[in-house]
CSV table of C-alpha atoms in Angstrom, one decimal:
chain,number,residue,atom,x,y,z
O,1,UNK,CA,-15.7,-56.0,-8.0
O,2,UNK,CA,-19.4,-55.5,-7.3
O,3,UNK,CA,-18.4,-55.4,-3.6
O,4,UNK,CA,-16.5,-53.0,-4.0
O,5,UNK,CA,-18.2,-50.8,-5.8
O,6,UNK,CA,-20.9,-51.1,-3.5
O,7,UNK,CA,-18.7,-49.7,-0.9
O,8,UNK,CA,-17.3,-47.0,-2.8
O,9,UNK,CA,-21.2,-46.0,-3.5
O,10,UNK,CA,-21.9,-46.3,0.4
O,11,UNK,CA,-18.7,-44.5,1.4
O,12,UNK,CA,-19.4,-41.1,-1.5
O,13,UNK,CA,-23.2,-41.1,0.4
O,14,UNK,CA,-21.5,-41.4,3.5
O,15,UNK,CA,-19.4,-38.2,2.7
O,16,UNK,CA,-21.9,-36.0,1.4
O,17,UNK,CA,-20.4,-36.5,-2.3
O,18,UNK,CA,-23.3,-38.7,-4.0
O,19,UNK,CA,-27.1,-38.2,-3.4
O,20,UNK,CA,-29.0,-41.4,-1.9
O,21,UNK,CA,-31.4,-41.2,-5.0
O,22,UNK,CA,-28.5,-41.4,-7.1
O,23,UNK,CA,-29.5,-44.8,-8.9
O,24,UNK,CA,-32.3,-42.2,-10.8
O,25,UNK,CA,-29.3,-40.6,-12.3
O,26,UNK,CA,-26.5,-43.1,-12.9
O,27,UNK,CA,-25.5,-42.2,-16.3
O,28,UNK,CA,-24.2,-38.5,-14.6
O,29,UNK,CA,-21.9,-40.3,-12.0
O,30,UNK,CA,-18.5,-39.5,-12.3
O,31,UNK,CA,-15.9,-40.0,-10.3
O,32,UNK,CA,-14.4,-36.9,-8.3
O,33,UNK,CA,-10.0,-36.3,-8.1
O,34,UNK,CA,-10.7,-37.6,-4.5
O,35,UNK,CA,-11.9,-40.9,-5.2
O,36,UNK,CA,-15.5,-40.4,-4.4
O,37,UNK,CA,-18.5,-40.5,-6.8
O,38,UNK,CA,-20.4,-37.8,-7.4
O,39,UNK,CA,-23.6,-36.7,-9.9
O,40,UNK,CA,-21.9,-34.5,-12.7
O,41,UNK,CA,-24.2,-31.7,-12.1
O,42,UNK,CA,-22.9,-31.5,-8.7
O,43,UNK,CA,-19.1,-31.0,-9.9
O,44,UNK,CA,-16.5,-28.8,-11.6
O,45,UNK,CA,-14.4,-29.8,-14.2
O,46,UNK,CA,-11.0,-28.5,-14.6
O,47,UNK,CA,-9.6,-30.1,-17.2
O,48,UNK,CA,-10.7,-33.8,-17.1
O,49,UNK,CA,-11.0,-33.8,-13.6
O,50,UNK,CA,-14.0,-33.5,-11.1
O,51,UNK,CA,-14.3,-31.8,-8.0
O,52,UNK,CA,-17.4,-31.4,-5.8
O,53,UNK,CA,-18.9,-28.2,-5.8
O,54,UNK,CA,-19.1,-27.7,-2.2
O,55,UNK,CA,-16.8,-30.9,-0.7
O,56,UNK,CA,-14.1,-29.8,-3.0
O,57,UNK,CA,-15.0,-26.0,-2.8
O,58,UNK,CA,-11.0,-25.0,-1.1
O,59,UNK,CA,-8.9,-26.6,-4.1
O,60,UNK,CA,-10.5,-24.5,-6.9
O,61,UNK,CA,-11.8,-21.1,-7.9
O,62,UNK,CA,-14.1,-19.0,-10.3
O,63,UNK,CA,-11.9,-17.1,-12.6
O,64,UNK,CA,-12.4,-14.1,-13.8
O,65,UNK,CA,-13.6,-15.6,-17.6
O,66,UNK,CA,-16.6,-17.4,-16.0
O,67,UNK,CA,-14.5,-20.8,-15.8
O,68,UNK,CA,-12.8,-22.5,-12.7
O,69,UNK,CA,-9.2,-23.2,-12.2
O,70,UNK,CA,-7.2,-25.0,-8.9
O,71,UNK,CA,-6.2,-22.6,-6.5
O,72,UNK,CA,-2.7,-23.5,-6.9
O,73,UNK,CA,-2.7,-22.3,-10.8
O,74,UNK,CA,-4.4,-19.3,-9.8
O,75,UNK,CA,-3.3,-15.3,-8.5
O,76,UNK,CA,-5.6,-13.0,-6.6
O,77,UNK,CA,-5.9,-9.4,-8.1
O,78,UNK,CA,-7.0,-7.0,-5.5
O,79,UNK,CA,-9.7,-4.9,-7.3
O,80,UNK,CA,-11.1,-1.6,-6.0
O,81,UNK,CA,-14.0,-1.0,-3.3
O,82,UNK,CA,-12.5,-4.3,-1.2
O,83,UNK,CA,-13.2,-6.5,-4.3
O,84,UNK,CA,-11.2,-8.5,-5.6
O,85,UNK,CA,-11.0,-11.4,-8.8
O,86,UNK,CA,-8.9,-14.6,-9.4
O,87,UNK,CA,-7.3,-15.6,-12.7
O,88,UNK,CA,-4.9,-17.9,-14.0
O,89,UNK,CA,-1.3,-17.0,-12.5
O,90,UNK,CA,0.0,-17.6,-16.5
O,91,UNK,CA,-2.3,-14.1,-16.6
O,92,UNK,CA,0.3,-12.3,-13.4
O,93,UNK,CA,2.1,-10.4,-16.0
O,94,UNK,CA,-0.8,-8.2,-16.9
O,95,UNK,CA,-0.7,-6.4,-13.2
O,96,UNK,CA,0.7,-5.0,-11.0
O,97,UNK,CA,3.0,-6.8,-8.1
O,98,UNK,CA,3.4,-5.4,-5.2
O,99,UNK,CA,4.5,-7.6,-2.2
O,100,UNK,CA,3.4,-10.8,-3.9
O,101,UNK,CA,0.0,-9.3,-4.2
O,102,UNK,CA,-1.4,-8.4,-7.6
O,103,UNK,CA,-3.6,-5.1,-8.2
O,104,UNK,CA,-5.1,-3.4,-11.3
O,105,UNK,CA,-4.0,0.0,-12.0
O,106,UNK,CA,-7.2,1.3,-11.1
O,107,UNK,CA,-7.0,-0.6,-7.7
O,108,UNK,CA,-3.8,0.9,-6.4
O,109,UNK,CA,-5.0,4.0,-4.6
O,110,UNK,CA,-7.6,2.2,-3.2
O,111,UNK,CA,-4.4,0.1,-1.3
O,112,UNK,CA,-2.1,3.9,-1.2
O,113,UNK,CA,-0.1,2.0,-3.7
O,114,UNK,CA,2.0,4.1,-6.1
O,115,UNK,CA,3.6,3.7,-9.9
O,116,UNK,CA,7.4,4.9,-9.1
O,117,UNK,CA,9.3,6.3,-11.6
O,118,UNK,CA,11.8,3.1,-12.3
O,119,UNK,CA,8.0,1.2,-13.0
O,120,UNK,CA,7.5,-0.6,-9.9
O,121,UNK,CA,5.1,-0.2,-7.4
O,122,UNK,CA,5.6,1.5,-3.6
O,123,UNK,CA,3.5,2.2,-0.9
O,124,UNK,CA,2.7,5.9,-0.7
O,125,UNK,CA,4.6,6.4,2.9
O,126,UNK,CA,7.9,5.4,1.4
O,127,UNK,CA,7.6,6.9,-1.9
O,128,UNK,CA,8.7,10.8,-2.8
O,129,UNK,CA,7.1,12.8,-5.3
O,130,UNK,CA,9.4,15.5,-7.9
O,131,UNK,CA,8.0,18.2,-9.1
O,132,UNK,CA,10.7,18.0,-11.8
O,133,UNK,CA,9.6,15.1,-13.7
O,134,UNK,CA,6.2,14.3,-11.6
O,135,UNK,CA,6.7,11.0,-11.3
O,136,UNK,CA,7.6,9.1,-7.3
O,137,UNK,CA,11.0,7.9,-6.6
O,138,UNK,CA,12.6,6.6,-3.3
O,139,UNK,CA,14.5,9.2,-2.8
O,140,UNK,CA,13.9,13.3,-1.9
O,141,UNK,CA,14.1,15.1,-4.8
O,142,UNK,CA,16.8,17.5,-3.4
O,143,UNK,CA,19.3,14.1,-3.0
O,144,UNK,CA,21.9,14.3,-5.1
O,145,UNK,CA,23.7,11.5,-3.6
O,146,UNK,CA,23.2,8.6,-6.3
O,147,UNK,CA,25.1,6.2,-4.1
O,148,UNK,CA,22.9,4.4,-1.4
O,149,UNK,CA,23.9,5.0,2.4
O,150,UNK,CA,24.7,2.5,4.9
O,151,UNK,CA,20.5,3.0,5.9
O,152,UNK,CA,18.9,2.2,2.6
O,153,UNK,CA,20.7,-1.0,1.7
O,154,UNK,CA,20.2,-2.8,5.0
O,155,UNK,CA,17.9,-3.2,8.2
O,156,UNK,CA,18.9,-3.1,11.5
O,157,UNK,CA,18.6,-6.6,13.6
O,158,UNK,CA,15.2,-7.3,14.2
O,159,UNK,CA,14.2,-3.9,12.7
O,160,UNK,CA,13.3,-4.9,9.3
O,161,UNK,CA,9.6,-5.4,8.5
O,162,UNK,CA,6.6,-8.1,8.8
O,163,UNK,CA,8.1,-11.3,7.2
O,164,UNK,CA,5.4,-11.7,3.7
O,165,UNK,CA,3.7,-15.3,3.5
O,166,UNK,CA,3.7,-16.4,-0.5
O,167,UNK,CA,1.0,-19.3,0.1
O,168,UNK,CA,-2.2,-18.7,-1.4
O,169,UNK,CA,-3.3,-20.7,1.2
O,170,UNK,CA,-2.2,-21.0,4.7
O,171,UNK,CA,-3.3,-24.0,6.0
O,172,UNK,CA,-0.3,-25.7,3.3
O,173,UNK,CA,3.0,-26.9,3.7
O,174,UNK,CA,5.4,-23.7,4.3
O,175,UNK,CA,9.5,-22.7,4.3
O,176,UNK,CA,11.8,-20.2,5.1
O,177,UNK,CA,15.2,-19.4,5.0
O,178,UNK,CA,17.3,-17.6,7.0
O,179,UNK,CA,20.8,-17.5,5.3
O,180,UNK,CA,24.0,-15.9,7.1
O,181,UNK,CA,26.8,-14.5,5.2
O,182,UNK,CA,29.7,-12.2,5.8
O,183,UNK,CA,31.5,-8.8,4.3
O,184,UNK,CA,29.2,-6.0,2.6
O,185,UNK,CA,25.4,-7.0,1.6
O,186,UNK,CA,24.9,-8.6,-2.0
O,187,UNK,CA,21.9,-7.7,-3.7
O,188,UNK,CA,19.7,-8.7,-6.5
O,189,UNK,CA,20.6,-6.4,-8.6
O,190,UNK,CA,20.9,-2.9,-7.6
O,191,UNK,CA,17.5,-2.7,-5.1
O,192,UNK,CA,18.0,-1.2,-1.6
O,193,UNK,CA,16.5,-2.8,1.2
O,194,UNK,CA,12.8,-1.0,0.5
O,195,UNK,CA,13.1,-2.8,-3.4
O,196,UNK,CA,14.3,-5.7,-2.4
O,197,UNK,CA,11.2,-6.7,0.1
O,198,UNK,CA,8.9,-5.0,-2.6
O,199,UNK,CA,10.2,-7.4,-5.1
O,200,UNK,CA,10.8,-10.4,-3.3
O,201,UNK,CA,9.3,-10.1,0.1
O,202,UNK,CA,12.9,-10.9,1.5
O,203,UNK,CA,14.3,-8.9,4.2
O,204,UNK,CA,17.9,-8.4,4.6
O,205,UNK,CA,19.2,-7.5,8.3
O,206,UNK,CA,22.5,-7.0,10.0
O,207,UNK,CA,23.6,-9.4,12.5
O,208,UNK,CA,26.5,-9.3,15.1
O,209,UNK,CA,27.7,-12.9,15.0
O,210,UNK,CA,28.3,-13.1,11.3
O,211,UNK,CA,27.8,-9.7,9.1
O,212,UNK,CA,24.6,-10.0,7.7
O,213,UNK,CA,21.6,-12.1,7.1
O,214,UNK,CA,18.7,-12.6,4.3
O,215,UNK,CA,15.4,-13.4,5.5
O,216,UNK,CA,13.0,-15.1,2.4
O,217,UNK,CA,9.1,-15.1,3.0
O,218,UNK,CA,7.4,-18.3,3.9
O,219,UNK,CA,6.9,-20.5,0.5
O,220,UNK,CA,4.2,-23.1,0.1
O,221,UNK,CA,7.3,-25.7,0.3
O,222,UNK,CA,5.8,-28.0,-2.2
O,223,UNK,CA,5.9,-25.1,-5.2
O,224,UNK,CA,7.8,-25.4,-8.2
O,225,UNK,CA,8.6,-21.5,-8.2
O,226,UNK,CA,11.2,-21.8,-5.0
O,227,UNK,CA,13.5,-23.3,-7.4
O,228,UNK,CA,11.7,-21.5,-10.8
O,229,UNK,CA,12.0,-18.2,-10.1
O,230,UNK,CA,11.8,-17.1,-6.3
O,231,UNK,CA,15.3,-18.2,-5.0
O,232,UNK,CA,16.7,-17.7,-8.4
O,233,UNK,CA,16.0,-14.3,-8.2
O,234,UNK,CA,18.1,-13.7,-4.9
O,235,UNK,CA,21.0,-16.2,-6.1
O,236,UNK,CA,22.9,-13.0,-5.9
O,237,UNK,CA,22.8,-12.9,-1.8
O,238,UNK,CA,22.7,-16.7,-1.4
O,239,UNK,CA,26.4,-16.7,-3.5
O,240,UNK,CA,27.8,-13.9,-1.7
O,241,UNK,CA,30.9,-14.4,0.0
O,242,UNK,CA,30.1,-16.9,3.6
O,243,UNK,CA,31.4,-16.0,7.3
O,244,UNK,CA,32.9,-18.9,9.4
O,245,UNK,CA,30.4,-18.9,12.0
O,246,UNK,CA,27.7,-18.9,9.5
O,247,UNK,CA,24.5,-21.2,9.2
O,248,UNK,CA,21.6,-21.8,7.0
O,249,UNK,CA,18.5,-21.7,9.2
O,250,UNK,CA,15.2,-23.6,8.3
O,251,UNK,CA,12.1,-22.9,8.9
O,252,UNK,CA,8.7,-25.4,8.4
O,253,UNK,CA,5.3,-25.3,9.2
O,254,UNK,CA,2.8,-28.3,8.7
O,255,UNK,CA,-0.9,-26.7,9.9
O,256,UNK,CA,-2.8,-27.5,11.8
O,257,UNK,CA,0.4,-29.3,13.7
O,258,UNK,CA,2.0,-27.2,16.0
O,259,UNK,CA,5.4,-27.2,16.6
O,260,UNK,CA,5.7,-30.5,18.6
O,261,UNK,CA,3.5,-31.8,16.6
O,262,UNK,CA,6.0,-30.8,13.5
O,263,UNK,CA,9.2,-32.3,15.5
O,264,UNK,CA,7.4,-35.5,15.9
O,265,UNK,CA,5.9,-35.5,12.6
O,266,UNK,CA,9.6,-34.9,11.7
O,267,UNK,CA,11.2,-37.3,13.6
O,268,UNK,CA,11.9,-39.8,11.6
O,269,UNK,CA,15.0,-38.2,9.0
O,270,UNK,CA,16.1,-36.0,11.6
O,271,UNK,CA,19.1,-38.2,12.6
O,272,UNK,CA,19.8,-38.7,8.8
O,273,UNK,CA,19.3,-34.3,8.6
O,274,UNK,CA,21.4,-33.9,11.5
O,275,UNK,CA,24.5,-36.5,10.6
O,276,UNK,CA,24.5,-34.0,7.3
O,277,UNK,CA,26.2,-31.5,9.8
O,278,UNK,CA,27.6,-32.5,13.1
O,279,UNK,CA,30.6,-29.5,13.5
O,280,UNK,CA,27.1,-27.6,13.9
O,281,UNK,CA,25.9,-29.5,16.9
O,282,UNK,CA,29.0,-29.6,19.0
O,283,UNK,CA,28.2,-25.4,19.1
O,284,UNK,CA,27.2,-23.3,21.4
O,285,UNK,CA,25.1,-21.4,19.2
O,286,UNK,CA,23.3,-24.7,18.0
O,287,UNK,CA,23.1,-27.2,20.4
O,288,UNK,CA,22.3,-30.9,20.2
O,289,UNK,CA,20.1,-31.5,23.0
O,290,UNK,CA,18.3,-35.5,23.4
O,291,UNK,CA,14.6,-34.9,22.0
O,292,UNK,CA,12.8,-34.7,25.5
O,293,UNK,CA,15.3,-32.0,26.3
O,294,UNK,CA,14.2,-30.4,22.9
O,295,UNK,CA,11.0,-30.7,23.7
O,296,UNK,CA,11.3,-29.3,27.4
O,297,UNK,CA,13.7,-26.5,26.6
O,298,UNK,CA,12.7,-23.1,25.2
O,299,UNK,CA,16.3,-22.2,24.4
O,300,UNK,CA,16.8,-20.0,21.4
O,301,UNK,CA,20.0,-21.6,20.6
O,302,UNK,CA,19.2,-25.4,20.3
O,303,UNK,CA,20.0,-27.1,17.5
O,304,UNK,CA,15.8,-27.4,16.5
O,305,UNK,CA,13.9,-24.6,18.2
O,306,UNK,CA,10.6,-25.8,19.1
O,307,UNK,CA,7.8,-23.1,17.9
O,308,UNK,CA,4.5,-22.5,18.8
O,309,UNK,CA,3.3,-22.9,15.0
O,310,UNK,CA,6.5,-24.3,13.3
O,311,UNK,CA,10.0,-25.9,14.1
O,312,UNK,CA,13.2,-24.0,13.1
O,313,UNK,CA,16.3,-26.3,11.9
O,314,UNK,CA,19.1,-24.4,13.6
O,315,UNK,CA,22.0,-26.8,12.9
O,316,UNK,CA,22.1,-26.8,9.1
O,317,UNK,CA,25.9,-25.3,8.4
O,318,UNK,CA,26.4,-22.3,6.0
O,319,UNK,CA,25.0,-21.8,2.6
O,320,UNK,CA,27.8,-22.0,0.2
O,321,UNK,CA,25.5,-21.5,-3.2
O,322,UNK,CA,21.9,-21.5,-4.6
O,323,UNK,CA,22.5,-25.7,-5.6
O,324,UNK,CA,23.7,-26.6,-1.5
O,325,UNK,CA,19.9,-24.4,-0.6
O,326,UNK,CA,18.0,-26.6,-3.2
O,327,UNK,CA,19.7,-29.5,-1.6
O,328,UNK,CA,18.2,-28.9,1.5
O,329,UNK,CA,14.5,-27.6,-0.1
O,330,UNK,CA,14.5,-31.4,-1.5
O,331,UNK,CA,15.4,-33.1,1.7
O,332,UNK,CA,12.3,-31.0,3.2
O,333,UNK,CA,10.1,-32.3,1.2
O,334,UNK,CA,10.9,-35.8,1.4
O,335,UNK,CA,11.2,-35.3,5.0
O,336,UNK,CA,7.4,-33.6,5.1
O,337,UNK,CA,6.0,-36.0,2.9
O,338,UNK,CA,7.1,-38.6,5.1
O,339,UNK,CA,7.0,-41.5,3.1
O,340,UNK,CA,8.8,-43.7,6.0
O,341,UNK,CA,7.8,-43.2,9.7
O,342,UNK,CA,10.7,-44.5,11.5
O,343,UNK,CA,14.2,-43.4,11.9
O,344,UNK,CA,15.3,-47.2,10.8
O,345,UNK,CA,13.2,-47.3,7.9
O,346,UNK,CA,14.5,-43.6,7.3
O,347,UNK,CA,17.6,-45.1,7.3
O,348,UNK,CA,17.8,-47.8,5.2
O,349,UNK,CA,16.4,-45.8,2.5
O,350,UNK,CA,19.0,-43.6,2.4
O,351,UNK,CA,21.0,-46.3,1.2
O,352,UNK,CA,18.6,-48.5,-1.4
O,353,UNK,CA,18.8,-47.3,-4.8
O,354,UNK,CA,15.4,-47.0,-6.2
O,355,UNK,CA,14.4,-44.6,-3.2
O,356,UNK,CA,14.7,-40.6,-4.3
O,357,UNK,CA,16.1,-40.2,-0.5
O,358,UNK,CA,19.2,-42.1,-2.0
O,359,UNK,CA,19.4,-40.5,-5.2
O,360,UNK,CA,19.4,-37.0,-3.8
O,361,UNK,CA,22.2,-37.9,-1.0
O,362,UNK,CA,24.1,-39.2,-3.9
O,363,UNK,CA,24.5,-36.0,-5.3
O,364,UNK,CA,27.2,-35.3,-2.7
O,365,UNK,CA,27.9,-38.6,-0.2
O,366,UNK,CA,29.0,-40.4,-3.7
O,367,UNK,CA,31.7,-42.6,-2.1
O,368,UNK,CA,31.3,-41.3,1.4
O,369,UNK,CA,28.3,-43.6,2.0
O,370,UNK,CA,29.8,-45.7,5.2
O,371,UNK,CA,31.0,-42.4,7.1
O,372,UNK,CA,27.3,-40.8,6.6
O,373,UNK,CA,25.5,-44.4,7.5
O,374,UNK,CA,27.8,-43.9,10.8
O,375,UNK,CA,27.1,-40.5,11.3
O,376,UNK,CA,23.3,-41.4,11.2
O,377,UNK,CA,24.1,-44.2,13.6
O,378,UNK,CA,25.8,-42.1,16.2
O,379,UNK,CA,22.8,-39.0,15.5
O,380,UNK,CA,20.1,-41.4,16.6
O,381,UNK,CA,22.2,-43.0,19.6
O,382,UNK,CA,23.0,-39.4,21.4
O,383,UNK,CA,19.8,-37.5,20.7
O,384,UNK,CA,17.0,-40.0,19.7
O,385,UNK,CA,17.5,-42.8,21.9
O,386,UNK,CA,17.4,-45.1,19.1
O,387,UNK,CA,20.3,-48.0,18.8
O,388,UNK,CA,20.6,-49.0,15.2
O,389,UNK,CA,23.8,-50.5,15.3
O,390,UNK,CA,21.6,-53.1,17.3
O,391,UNK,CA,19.8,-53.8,13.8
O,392,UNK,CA,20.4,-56.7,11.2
O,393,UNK,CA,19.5,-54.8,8.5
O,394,UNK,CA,21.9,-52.5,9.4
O,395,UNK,CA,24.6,-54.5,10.7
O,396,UNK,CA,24.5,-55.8,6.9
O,397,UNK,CA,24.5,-52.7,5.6
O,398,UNK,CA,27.4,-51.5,7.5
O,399,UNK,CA,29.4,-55.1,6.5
O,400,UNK,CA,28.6,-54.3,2.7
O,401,UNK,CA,29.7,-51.0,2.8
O,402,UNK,CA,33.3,-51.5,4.2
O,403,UNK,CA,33.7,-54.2,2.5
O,404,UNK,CA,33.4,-51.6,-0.5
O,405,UNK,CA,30.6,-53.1,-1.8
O,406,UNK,CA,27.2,-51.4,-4.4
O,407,UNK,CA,25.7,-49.6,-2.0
O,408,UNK,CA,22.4,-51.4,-2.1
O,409,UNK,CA,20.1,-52.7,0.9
O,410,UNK,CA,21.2,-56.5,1.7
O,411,UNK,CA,18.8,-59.4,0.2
């Protein structure tokens, strides 16, 4: 024990965390969330947990009460003269949201931000101003058409505006979705295509191969609000009626990896992500390619396009509801969080009962389990290079499941 607290105290010097004279001060050492001691002096609390002042200066913030709180818990209110003030994100509903952002009223002309008439909040450039009731609305005043156009409900392909980043920090874990869908545009609610990107920063665009297609902002993939509230609030469009040729793209971004650095990261559950839909691959709109080839190939239409800053999951089949989306958001985090590193270890968790890889497959390969283990098989022979059928583990697990057995890993 001694021994190793010896090099626990060596290892916090080592890391800037805990002064060398810190044997004058021991009864203020505490331990910080990372693992390291520290002098208490030297710390924030939050709670009953200690961060460094300056080592752990990125996962926390002053608030505006004089206190600190993580960075996750916390909004950013623009203020006005480029200032600007964090508080607890329990606090959002006292400003004003525009574009994820938060502002005070006082703030908003600072940003040419506008009050419109319906209560939310427009840039100046897209807003109208009636003499009649002097208030802003969306429309000229001299419109007396109350139903929207073709124009104000939907973008044109690739003419809609900046995608909108929800992370409060960058450098974490991020997803999008790009969902395809057919006949006339469903909204949330009654917003036109200017409301609905002020309100939920997604962008909804016309597309030739199916009708349509909703484009969300990039969420920090480990946040509880994807399934809270953000996707919620657009269930409406990820519903709507789907097209046949229609297909659920995924987005993900790891920084500082790049994209190869993603893929690889990746690697291991993308034969298990990919056996989830093979019709997809055998298109020529999504393409299965063997992983060097993905690697080599710039080719918009391969079944993982390889960015420069982020990998896009092409082959993922159509969105049929909100519950088939949170599917895959769970998947992508498992998947990010990499818990196994290799496609066989990847594997046989998909089929041992106490991993949370198994019980979310379960959710909808119930009783399918031997055609999904030989999808995987057959995923990881044509474009991973990887035999598993050559494995006893899995040569087991393929005996135990048609001979009906629990599907559990074999002793």
């Amino acid at each position: 024990m001694k021994a190793k607290l010896l090099s626990l105290v060596k290892s916090s010097i080592s890391e800037g965390y805990l002064p060398k004279d810190w044997h004058c001060h021991k009864k203020n050492v505490v331990e910080t969330f990372t693992g390291y001691l520290s002098l208490i002096d030297g710390c924030v609390a939050i709670g009953t947990v200690y961060y460094h002042k300056i080592k752990d200066g990125s996962h926390f913030v002053a608030d505006i009460e004089g206190g600190f709180i993580l960075k996750g818990d916390s909004i950013k209110v623009n203020m006005a003269h480029d200032e600007f003030i964090y508080t607890h994100e329990d606090n959002a509903h006292i400003y004003l949201r525009y574009l994820n952002e938060y502002y005070t009223d006082e703030s908003l002309t600072a940003f040419n931000l506008v009050i419109m008439a319906d209560g939310t909040i427009a840039h100046i450039d897209h807003a109208y101003y009636w003499e009649s009731d002097q208030e802003y609305h969306y429309d000229p005043e001299d419109d007396d058409n109350d139903e929207p156009d073709d124009d104000d409900v939907i973008w044109d392909y690739h003419d809609g505006p900046m995608y909108h980043d929800c992370r409060a920090d960058d450098r974490k874990p991020g997803i999008g979705f790009e969902i395809e869908k057919a006949g006339d545009p469903e909204f949330c609610g009654h917003y036109n295509k200017e409301q609905l990107f002020r309100h939920t920063g997604c962008i909804m665009e016309s597309d030739a191969t199916v009708d349509w297609e909703l484009k969300t902002p990039v969420y920090p993939l480990f946040s509880e609000k994807i399934e809270s509230s953000w996707l919620p609030e657009i269930a409406r469009a990820i519903n709507a009626k789907n097209h046949n040729n229609a297909g659920g793209h995924i987005h993900l971004s790891l920084p500082p990896k790049s994209g190869k650095q993603m893929f690889d990261h990746c690697r291991p559950y993308m034969p298990l992500f990919m056996a989830l839909y093979p019709k997809r691959l055998e298109k020529d709109y999504c393409i299965g390619k063997k992983e060097h080839n993905l690697k080599q190939d710039g080719d918009k239409h391969q079944a993982i396009k390889i960015w420069p800053d982020r990998i896009e999951l092409r082959f993922p089949a159509k969105v049929y509801n909100l519950k088939a989306l949170l599917f895959r958001l769970r998947l992508c985090r498992l998947m990010v969080a990499r818990e196994h590193t290799n496609i066989l270890s990847v594997t046989l968790a998909a089929f041992d009962k106490k991993e949370p890889l198994y019980q979310l497959l379960m959710e909808e390969y119930t009783g399918r389990e031997l055609m999904l283990l030989q999808r995987i098989i057959k995923t990881a022979k044509d474009y991973f290079n990887t035999e598993l059928q050559n494995e006893k583990s899995i040569e087991a697990l393929l005996k135990n499941l048609k001979c009906n057995k629990a599907c559990v890993l074999p002793s």
